[in-house]
Short mmCIF file of C-alpha atoms and ligand atoms in Angstrom, two decimals:
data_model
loop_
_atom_site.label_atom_id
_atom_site.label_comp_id
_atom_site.label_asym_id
_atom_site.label_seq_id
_atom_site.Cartn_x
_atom_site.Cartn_y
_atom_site.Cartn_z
CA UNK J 1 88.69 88.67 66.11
CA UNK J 2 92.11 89.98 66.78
CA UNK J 3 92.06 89.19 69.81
CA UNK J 4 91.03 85.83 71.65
CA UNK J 5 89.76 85.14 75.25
CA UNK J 6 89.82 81.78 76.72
CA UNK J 7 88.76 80.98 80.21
CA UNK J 8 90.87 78.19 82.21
CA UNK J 9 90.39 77.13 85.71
CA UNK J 10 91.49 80.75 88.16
CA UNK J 11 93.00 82.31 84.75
CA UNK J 12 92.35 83.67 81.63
CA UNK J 13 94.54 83.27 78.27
CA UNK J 14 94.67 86.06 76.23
CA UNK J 15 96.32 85.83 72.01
CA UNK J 16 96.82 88.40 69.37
CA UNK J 17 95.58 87.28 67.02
CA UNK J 18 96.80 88.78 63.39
CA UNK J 19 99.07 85.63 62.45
CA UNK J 20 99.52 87.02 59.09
CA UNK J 21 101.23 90.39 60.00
CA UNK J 22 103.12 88.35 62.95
CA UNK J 23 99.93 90.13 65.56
CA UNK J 24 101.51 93.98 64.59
CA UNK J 25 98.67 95.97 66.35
CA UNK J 26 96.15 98.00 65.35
CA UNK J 27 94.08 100.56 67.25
CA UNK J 28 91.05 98.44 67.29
CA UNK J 29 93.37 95.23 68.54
CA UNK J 30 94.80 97.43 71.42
CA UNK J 31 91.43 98.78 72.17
CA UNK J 32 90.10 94.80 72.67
CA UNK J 33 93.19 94.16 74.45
CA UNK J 34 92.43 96.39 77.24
CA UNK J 35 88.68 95.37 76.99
CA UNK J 36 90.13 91.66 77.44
CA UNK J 37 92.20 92.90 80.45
CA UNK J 38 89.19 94.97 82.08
CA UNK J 39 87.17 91.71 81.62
CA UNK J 40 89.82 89.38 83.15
CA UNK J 41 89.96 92.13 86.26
CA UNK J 42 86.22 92.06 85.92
CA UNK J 43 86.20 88.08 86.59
CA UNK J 44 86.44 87.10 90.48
CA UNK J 45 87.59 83.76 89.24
CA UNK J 46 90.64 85.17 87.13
CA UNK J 47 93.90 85.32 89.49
CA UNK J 48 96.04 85.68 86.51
CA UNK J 49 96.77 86.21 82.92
CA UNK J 50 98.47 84.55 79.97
CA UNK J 51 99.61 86.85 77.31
CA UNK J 52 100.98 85.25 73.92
CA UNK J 53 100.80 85.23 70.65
CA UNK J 54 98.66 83.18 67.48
CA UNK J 55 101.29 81.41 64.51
CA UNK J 56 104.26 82.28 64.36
CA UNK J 57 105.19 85.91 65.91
CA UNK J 58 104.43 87.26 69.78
CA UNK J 59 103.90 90.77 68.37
CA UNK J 60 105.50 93.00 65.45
CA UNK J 61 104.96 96.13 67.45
CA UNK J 62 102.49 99.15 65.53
CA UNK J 63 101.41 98.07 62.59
CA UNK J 64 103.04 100.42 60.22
CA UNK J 65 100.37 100.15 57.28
CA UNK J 66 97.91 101.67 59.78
CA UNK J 67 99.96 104.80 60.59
CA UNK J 68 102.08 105.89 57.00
CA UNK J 69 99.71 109.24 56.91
CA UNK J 70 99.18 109.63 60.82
CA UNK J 71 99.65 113.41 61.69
CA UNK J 72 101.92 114.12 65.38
CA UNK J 73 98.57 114.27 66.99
CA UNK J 74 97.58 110.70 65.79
CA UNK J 75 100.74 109.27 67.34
CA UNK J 76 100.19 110.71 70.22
CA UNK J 77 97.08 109.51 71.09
CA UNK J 78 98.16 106.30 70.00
CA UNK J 79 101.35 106.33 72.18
CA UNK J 80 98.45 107.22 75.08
CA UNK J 81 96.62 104.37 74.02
CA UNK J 82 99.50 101.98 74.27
CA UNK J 83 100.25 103.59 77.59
CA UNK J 84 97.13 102.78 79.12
CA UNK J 85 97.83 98.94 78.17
CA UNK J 86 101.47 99.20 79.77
CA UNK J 87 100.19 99.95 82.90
CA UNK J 88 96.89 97.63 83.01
CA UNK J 89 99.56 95.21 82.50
CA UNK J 90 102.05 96.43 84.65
CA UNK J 91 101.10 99.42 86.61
CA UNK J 92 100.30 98.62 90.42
CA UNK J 93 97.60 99.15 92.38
CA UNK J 94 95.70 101.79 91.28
CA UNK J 95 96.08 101.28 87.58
CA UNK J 96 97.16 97.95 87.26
CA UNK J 97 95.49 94.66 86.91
CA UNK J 98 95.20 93.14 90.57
CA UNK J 99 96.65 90.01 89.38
CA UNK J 100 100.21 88.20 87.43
CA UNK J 101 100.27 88.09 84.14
CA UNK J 102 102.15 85.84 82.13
CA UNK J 103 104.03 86.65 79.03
CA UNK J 104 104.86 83.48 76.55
CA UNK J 105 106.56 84.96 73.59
CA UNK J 106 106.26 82.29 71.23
CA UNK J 107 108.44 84.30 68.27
CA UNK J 108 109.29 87.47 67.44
CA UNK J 109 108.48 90.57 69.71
CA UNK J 110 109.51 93.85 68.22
CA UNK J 111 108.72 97.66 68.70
CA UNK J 112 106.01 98.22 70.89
CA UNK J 113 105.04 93.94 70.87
CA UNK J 114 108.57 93.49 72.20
CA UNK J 115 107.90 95.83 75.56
CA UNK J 116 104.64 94.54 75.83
CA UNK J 117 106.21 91.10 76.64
CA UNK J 118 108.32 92.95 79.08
CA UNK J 119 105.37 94.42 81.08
CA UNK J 120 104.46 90.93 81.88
CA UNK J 121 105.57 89.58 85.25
CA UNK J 122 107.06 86.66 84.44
CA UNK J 123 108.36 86.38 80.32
CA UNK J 124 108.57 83.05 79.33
CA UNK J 125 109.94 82.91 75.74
CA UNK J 126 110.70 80.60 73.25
CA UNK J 127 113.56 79.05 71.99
CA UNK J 128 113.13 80.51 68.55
CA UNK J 129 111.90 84.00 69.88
CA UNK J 130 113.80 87.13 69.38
CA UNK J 131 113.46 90.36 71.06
CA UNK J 132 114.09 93.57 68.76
CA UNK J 133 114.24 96.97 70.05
CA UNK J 134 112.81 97.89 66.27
CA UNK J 135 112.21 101.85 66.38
CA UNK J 136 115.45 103.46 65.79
CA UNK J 137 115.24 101.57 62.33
CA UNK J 138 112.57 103.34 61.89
CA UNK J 139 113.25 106.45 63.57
CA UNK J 140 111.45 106.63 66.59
CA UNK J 141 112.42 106.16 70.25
CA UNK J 142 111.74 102.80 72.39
CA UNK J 143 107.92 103.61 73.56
CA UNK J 144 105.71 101.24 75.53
CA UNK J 145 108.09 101.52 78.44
CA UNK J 146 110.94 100.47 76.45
CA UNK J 147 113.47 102.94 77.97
CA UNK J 148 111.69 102.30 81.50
CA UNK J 149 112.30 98.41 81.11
CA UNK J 150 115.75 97.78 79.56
CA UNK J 151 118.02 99.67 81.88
CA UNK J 152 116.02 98.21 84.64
CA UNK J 153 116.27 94.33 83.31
CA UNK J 154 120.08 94.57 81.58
CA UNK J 155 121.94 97.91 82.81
CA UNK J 156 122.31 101.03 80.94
CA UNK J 157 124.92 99.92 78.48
CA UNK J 158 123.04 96.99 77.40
CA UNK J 159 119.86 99.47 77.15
CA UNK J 160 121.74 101.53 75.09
CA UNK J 161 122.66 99.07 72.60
CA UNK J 162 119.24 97.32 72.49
CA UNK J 163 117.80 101.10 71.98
CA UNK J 164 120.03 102.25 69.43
CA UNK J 165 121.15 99.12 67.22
CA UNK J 166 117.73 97.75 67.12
CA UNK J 167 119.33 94.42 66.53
CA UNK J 168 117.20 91.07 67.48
CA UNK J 169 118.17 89.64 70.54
CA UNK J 170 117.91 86.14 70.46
CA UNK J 171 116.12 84.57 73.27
CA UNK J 172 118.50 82.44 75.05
CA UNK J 173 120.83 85.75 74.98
CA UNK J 174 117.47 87.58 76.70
CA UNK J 175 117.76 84.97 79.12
CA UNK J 176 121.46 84.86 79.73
CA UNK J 177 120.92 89.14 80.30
CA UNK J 178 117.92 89.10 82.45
CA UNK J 179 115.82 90.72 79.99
CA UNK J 180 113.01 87.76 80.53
CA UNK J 181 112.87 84.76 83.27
CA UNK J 182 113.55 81.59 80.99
CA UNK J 183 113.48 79.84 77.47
CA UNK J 184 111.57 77.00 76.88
CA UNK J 185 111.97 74.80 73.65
CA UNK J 186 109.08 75.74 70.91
CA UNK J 187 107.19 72.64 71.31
CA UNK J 188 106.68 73.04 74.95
CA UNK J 189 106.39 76.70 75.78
CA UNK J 190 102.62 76.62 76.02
CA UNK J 191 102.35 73.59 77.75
CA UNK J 192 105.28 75.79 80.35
CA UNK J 193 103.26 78.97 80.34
CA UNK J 194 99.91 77.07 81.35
CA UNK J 195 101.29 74.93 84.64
CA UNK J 196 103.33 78.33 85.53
CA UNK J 197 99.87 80.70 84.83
CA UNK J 198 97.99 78.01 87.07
CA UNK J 199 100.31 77.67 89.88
CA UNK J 200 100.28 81.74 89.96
CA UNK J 201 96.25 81.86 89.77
CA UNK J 202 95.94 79.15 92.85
CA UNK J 203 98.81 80.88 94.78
CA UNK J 204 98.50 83.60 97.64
CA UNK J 205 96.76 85.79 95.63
CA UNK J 206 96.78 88.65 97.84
CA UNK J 207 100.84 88.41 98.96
CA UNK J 208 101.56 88.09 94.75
CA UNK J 209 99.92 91.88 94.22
CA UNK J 210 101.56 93.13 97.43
CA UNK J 211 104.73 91.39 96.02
CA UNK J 212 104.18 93.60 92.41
CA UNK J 213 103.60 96.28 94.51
CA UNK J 214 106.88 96.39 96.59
CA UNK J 215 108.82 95.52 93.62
CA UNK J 216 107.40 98.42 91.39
CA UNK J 217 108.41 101.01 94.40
CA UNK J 218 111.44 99.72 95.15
CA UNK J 219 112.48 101.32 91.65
CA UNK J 220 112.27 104.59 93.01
CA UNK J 221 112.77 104.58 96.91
CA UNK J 222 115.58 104.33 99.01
CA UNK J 223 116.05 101.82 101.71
CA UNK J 224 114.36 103.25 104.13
CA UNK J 225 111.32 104.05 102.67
CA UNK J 226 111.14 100.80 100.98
CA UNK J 227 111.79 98.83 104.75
CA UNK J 228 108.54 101.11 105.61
CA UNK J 229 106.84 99.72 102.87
CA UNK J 230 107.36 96.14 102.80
CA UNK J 231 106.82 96.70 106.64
CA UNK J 232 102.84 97.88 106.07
CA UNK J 233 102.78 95.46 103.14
CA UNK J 234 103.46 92.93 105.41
CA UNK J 235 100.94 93.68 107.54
CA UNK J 236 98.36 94.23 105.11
CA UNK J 237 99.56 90.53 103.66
CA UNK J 238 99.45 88.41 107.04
CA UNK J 239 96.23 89.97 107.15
CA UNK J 240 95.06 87.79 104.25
CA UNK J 241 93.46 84.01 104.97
CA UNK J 242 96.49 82.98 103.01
CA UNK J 243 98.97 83.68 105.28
CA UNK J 244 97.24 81.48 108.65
CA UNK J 245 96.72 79.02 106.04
CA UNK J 246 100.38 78.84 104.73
CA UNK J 247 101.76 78.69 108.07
CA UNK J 248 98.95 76.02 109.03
CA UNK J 249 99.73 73.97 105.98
CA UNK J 250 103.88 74.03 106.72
CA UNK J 251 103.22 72.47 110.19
CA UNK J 252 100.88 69.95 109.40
CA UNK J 253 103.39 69.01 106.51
CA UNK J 254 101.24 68.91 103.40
CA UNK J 255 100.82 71.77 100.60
CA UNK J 256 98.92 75.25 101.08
CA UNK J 257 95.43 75.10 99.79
CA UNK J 258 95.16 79.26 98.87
CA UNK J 259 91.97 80.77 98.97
CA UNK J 260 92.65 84.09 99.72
CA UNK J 261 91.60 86.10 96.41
CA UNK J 262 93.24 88.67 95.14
CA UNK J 263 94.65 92.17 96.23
O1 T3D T 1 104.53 106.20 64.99
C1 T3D T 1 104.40 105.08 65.50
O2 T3D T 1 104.62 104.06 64.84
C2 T3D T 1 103.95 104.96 66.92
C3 T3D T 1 104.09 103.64 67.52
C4 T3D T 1 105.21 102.94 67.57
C5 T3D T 1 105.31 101.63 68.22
C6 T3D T 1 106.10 100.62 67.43
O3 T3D T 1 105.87 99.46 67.66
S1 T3D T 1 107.23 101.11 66.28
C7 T3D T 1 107.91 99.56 65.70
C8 T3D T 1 107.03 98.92 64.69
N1 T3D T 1 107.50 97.60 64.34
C9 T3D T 1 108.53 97.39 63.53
O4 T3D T 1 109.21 98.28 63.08
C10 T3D T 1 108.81 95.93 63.15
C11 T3D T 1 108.56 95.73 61.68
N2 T3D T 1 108.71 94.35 61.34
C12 T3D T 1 109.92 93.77 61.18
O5 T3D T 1 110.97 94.39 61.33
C13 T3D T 1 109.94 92.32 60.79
O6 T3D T 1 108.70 92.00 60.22
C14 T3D T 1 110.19 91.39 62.00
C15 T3D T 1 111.64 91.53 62.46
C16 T3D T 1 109.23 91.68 63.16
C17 T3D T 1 109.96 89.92 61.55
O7 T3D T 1 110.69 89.66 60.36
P1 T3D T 1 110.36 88.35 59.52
O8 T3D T 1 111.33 88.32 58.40
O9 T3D T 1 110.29 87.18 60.43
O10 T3D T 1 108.87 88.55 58.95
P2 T3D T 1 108.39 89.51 57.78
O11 T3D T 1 108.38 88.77 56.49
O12 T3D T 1 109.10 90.80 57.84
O13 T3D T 1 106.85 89.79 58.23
C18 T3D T 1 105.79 88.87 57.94
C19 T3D T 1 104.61 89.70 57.49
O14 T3D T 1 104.20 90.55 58.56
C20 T3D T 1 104.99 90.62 56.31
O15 T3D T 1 103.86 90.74 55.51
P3 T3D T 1 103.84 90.11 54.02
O16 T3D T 1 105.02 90.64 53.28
O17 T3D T 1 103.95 88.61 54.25
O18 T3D T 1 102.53 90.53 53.47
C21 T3D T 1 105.28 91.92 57.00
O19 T3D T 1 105.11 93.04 56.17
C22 T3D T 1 104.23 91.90 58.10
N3 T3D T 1 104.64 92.76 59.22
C23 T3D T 1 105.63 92.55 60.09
N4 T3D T 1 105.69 93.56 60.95
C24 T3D T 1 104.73 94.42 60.63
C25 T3D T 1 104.05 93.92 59.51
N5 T3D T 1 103.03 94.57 58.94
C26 T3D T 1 102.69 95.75 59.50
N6 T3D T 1 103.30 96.28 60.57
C27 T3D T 1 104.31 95.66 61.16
N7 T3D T 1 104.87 96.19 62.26
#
């Protein structure tokens, strides 16, 4: 199986699974990665999702011993393919999944494995991880949102750099950048990426997708329309159980107990 589901309390954990080419993906592998993703939407009891890795590499990107005879057309629908899995991941409400997900990058993440990582919400990565922009070595162009991500997360020159060089980025550097949220030594990024995946799948479920949602449109409105926004998102989020509950729990002094589902 090249890729593996397992079911925790309110989330799911989800590992490609081709140790032996560091998880490079194949067509079939991307196709059961957005089955696993349609299931974990599928599941009322999944609030969020773990993404990482099995040995010692998050993701090598396409596997290139799939593609060395693949005609324009064949990359193409594969690019489409990939697509669809960069916005399950990421996308917001209509096309994405209705819940965080959680990115521990447990080694190396290059070419397409190393923007997967950065569709997550929340990249946790570890020590010994490294982030390459691989395709220019190759001679292709960052895909998988690549050229979406970086000069979002690290500014334009940075981008450019990452893009073009297709040097690996250590992943304390990614950190110091804002390319991902934190590193974590080796030996305890799992154990980080589980208590951070669980405190996401028993928090206000329906304010975190409202909260994806704002921050996805506020990449391409202006103020005003994104005041007008967060203004009907706001509504739509006090709306939710979660919100009388927060404010119920803060005055009585003792911690929210979230039931509110998801968005
Ligand atoms: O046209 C299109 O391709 C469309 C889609 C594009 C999307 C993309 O993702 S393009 C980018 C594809 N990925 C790469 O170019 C990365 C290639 N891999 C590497 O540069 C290096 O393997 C790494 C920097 C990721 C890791 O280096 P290292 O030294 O830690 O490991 P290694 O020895 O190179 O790899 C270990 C094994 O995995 C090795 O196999 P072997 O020799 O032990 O039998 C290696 O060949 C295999 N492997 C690594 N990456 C891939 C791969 N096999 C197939 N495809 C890979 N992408």
């Amino acid at each position: 199986m090249t890729i593996l589901v397992e079911s925790h309390p309110g989330y799911r954990v989800v590992t490609l699974n081709r140790p032996q080419r560091l998880n490079a993906l194949t067509v079939e592998m991307a196709d059961a990665l957005l089955v696993a993703l349609n299931e974990a939407q599928g599941d009322p009891e999944c609030r969020a999702v773990l993404l990482t890795g099995a040995g010692r590499g998050f993701c090598a990107g396409q596997d290139l011993t799939a593609i060395v005879d693949a005609s324009h057309s064949d990359i193409g629908r594969l690019i489409d393919k990939y697509n669809r899995l960069i916005e399950r991941l990421r996308g917001s409400r209509l096309r994405g999944l209705p819940m965080p997900v959680v990115c521990a990058v447990n080694g190396v993440a290059a070419g397409a494995g190393a923007n997967l990582a950065l569709a997550g919400d929340i990249v946790l990565a570890a020590k010994s991880a490294t982030f390459v922009q691989a395709f220019a070595k190759i001679g292709l162009i960052p895909d998988c949102g690549g050229t979406w991500f970086l000069p979002r997360l690290v500014g334009p020159a940075r981008a450019r750099a990452l893009a073009m060089l297709a040097e690996p980025l250590p992943a304390a550097k990614a950190e110091e950048w804002g390319l991902i949220w934190q590193t974590v030594d080796d030996d305890r990024l799992m154990d980080e990426a589980h208590s951070l995946t669980a405190r996401l799948a028993t928090g206000p479920g329906v304010a975190l997708g409202l909260i994806r949602q704002a921050l996805d449109a506020s990449e391409t409105n202006d103020l005003k329309r994104q005041l007008k926004l967060e203004r009907n998102l706001q509504v739509e989020a006090a709306a939710s159980p979660d919100y009388a509950e927060g404010v119920r729990a803060f005055l009585e002094k003792r911690p929210p107990s979230f039931k509110g589902g998801r968005y």
